[in-house]
CSV table of C-alpha atoms in Angstrom, one decimal:
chain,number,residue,atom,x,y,z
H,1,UNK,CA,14.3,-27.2,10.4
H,2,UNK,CA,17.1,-24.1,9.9
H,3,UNK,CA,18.3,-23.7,13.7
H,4,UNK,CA,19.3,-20.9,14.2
H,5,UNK,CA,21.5,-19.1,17.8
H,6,UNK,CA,20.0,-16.3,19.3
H,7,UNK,CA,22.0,-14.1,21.2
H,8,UNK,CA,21.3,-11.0,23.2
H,9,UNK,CA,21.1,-8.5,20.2
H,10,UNK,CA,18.1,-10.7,19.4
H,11,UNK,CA,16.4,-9.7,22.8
H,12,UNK,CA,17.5,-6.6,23.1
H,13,UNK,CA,15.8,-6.2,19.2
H,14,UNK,CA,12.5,-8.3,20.8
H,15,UNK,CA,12.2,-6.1,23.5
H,16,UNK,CA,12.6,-2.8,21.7
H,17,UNK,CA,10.1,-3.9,19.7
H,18,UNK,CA,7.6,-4.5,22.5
H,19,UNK,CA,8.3,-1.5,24.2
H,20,UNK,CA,9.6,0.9,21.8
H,21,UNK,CA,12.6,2.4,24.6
H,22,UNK,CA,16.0,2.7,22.5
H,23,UNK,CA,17.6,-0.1,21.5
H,24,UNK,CA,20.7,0.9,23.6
H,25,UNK,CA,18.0,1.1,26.7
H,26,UNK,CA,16.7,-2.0,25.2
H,27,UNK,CA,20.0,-3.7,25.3
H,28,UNK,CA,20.9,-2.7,29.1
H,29,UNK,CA,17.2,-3.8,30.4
H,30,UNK,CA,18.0,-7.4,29.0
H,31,UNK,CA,21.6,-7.1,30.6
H,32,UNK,CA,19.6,-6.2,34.3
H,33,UNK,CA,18.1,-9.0,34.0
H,34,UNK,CA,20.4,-11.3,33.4
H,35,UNK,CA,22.9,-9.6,36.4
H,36,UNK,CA,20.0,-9.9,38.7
H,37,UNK,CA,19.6,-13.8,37.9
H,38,UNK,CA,23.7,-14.3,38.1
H,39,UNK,CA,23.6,-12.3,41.4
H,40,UNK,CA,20.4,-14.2,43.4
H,41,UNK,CA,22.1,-17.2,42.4
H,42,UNK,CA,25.5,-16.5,43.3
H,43,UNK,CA,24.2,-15.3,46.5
H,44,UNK,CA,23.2,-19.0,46.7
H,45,UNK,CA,19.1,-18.1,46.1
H,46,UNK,CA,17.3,-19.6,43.7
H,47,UNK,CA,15.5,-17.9,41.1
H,48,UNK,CA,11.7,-19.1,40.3
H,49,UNK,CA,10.1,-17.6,37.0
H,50,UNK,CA,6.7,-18.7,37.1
H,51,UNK,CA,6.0,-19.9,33.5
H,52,UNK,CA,9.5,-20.4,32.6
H,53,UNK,CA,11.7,-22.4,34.7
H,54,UNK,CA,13.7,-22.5,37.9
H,55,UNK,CA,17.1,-22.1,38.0
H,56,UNK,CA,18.7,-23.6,41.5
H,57,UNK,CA,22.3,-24.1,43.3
H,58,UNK,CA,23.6,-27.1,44.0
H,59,UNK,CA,26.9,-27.9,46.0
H,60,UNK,CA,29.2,-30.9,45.0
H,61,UNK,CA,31.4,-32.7,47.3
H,62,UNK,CA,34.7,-33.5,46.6
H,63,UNK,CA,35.4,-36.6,45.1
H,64,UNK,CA,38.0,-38.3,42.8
H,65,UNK,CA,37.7,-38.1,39.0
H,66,UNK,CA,40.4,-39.8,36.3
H,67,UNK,CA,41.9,-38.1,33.4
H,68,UNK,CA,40.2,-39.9,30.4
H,69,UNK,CA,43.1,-39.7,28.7
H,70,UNK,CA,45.9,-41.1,31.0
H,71,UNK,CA,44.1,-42.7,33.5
H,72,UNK,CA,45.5,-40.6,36.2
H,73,UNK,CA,43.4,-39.7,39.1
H,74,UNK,CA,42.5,-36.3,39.8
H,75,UNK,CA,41.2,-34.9,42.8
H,76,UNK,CA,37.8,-32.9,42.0
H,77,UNK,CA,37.8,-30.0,44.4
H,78,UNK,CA,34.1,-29.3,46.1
H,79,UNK,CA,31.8,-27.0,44.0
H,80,UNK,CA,28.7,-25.4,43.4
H,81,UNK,CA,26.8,-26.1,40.0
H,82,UNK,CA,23.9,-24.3,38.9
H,83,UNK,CA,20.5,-26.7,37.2
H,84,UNK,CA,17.8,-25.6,35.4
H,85,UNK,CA,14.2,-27.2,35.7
H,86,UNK,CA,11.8,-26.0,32.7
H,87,UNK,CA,8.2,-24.9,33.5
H,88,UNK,CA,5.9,-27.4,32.2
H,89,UNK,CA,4.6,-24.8,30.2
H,90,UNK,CA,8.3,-24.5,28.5
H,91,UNK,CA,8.3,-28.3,28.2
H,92,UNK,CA,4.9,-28.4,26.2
H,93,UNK,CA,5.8,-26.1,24.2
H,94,UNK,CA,9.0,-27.1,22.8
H,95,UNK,CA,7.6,-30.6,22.5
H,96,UNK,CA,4.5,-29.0,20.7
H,97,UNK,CA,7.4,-26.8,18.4
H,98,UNK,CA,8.6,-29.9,16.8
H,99,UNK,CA,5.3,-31.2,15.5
H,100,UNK,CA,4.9,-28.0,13.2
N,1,UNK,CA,14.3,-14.8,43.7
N,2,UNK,CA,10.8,-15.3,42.6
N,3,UNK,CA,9.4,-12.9,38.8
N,4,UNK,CA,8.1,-10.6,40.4
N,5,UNK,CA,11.1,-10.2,42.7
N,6,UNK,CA,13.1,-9.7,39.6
N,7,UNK,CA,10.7,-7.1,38.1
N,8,UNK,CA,11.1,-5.0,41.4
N,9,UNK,CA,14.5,-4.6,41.3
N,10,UNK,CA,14.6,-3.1,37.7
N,11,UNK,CA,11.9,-0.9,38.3
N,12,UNK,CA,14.2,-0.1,41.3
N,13,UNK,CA,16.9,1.3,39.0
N,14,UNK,CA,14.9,2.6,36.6
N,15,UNK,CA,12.5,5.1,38.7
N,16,UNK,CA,11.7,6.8,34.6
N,17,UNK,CA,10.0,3.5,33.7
N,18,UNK,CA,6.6,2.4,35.2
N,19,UNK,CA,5.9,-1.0,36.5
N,20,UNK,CA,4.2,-2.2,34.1
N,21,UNK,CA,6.7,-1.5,31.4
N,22,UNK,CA,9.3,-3.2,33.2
N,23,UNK,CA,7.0,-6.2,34.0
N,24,UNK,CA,6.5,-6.0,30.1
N,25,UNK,CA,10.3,-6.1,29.2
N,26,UNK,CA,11.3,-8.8,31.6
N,27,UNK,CA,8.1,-11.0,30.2
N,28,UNK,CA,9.2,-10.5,26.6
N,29,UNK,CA,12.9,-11.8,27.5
N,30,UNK,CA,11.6,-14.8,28.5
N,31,UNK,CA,8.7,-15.7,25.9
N,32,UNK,CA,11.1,-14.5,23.4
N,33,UNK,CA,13.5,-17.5,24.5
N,34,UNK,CA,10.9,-19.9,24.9
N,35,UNK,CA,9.3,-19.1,21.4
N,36,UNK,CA,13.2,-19.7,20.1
N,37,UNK,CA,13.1,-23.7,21.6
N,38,UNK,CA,9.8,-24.1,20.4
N,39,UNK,CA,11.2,-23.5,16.5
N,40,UNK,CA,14.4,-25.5,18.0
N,41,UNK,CA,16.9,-22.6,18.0
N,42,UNK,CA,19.6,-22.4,20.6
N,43,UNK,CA,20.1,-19.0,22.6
N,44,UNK,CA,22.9,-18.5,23.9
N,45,UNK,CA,24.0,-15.5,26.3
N,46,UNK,CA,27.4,-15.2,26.8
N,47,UNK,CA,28.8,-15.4,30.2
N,48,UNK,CA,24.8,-16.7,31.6
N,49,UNK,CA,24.6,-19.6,29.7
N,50,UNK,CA,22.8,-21.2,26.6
N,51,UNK,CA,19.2,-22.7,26.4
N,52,UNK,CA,19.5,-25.4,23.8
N,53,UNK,CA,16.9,-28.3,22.5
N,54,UNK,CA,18.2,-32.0,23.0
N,55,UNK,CA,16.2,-34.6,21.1
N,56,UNK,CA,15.4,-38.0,23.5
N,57,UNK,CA,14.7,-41.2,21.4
N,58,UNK,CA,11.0,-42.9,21.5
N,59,UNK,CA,11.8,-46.0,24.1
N,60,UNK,CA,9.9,-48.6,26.2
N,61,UNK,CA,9.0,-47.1,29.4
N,62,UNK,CA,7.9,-49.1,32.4
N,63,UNK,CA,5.1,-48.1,34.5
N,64,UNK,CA,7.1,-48.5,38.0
N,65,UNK,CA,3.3,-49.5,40.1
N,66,UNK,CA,1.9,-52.0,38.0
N,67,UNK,CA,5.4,-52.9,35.7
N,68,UNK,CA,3.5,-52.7,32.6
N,69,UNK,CA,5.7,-51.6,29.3
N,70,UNK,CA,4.5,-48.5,27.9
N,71,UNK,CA,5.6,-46.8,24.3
N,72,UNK,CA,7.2,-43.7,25.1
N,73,UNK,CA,7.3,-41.4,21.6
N,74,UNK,CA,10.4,-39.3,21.1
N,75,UNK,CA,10.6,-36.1,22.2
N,76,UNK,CA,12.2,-32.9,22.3
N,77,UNK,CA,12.9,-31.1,26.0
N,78,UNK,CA,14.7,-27.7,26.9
N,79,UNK,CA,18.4,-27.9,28.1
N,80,UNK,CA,20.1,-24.9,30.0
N,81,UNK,CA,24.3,-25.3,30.2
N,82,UNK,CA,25.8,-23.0,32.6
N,83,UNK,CA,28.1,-20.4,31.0
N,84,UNK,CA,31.8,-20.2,31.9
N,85,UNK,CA,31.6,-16.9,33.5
N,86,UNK,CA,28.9,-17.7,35.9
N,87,UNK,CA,29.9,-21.0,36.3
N,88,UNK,CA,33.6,-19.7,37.8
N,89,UNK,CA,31.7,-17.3,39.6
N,90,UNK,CA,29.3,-19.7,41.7
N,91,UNK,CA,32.8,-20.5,42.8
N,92,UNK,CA,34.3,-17.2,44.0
N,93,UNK,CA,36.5,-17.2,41.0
């Protein structure tokens, strides 16, 4: 299998193909919606696409953590990390993709 | 924030598109990344994150009620990592 990183051009290109707008309108639509995403969740919302995944906040406490390295212990300040549950629709098909 | 929540808001700020087209654009973003994991490419969007495939090895499962083994057959299954960008931002850096 030739794997192969998609990047926002790729989008952009996908969606200016489906919609026939610019590809510089192209390009900004796919930016909105990934500045809408960042901003629900840094707003502390999650974000649920139906058929896709949800993407939700979750805070850390603080606790302490060891340099791997030295064996020095670090304090790990309090935080908020972001996880992403796939749809089961996403699931099945990338579990379906590799039996091509 | 729920799809349709999402749509709204760029047909908010973009009053020369219809709803339908924007409900169109913000669908093909994501089919478009899901079609990418199901032929195992990685998509990665700088400052949002990455959508990647991680391979999980076929293993001996346990059904937890009765505690009968069970063949589970390897798989593959979506993985999102949090880009740096957002990731500092979530902490108001």
């Amino acid at each position: 299998m030739s794997e192969k990183t998609l990047t926002r051009m790729d989008l952009s290109e996908a969606v200016f193909r489906e919609v026939g707008l610019s590809r510089n309108e192209s390009a900004n639509l796919v930016e909105s919606v990934l500045r809408h995403m960042s901003d629900a969740l840094v707003a502390g919302e999650t974000v649920k696409i139906s058929s896709f995944g949800t993407f939700s906040v979750r805070s850390k406490t603080a606790r302490i953590g060891r340099n791997p390295k030295t064996g020095e212990e670090v304090p790990i300040s309090p935080r908020r990390v972001l996880t992403f549950r796939p749809s089961h629709l996403m699931k099945d098909r990338v579990a379906a993709g590799k039996k091509r | 924030m729920i799809r349709s929540e999402l749509i709204q808001k760029i047909a908010d700020e973009n009053p020369h598109l219809t709803q339908r087209h924007v409900e169109r654009i913000v669908n093909t973003v994501f089919e478009e990344i899901i079609e990418a994991l199901a032929r195992g490419d990685r998509v990665e969007l700088r400052g949002f994150g990455a959508f990647s495939v991680k391979a999980r090895d076929a293993r001996i499962g346990r059904n937890p009620r009765t505690g009968e083994a069970v063949k589970v057959d390897d798989k593959k299954v979506p993985f999102f990592k949090t880009g740096k960008l957002l990731r500092d931002r979530l902490n108001g850096k």
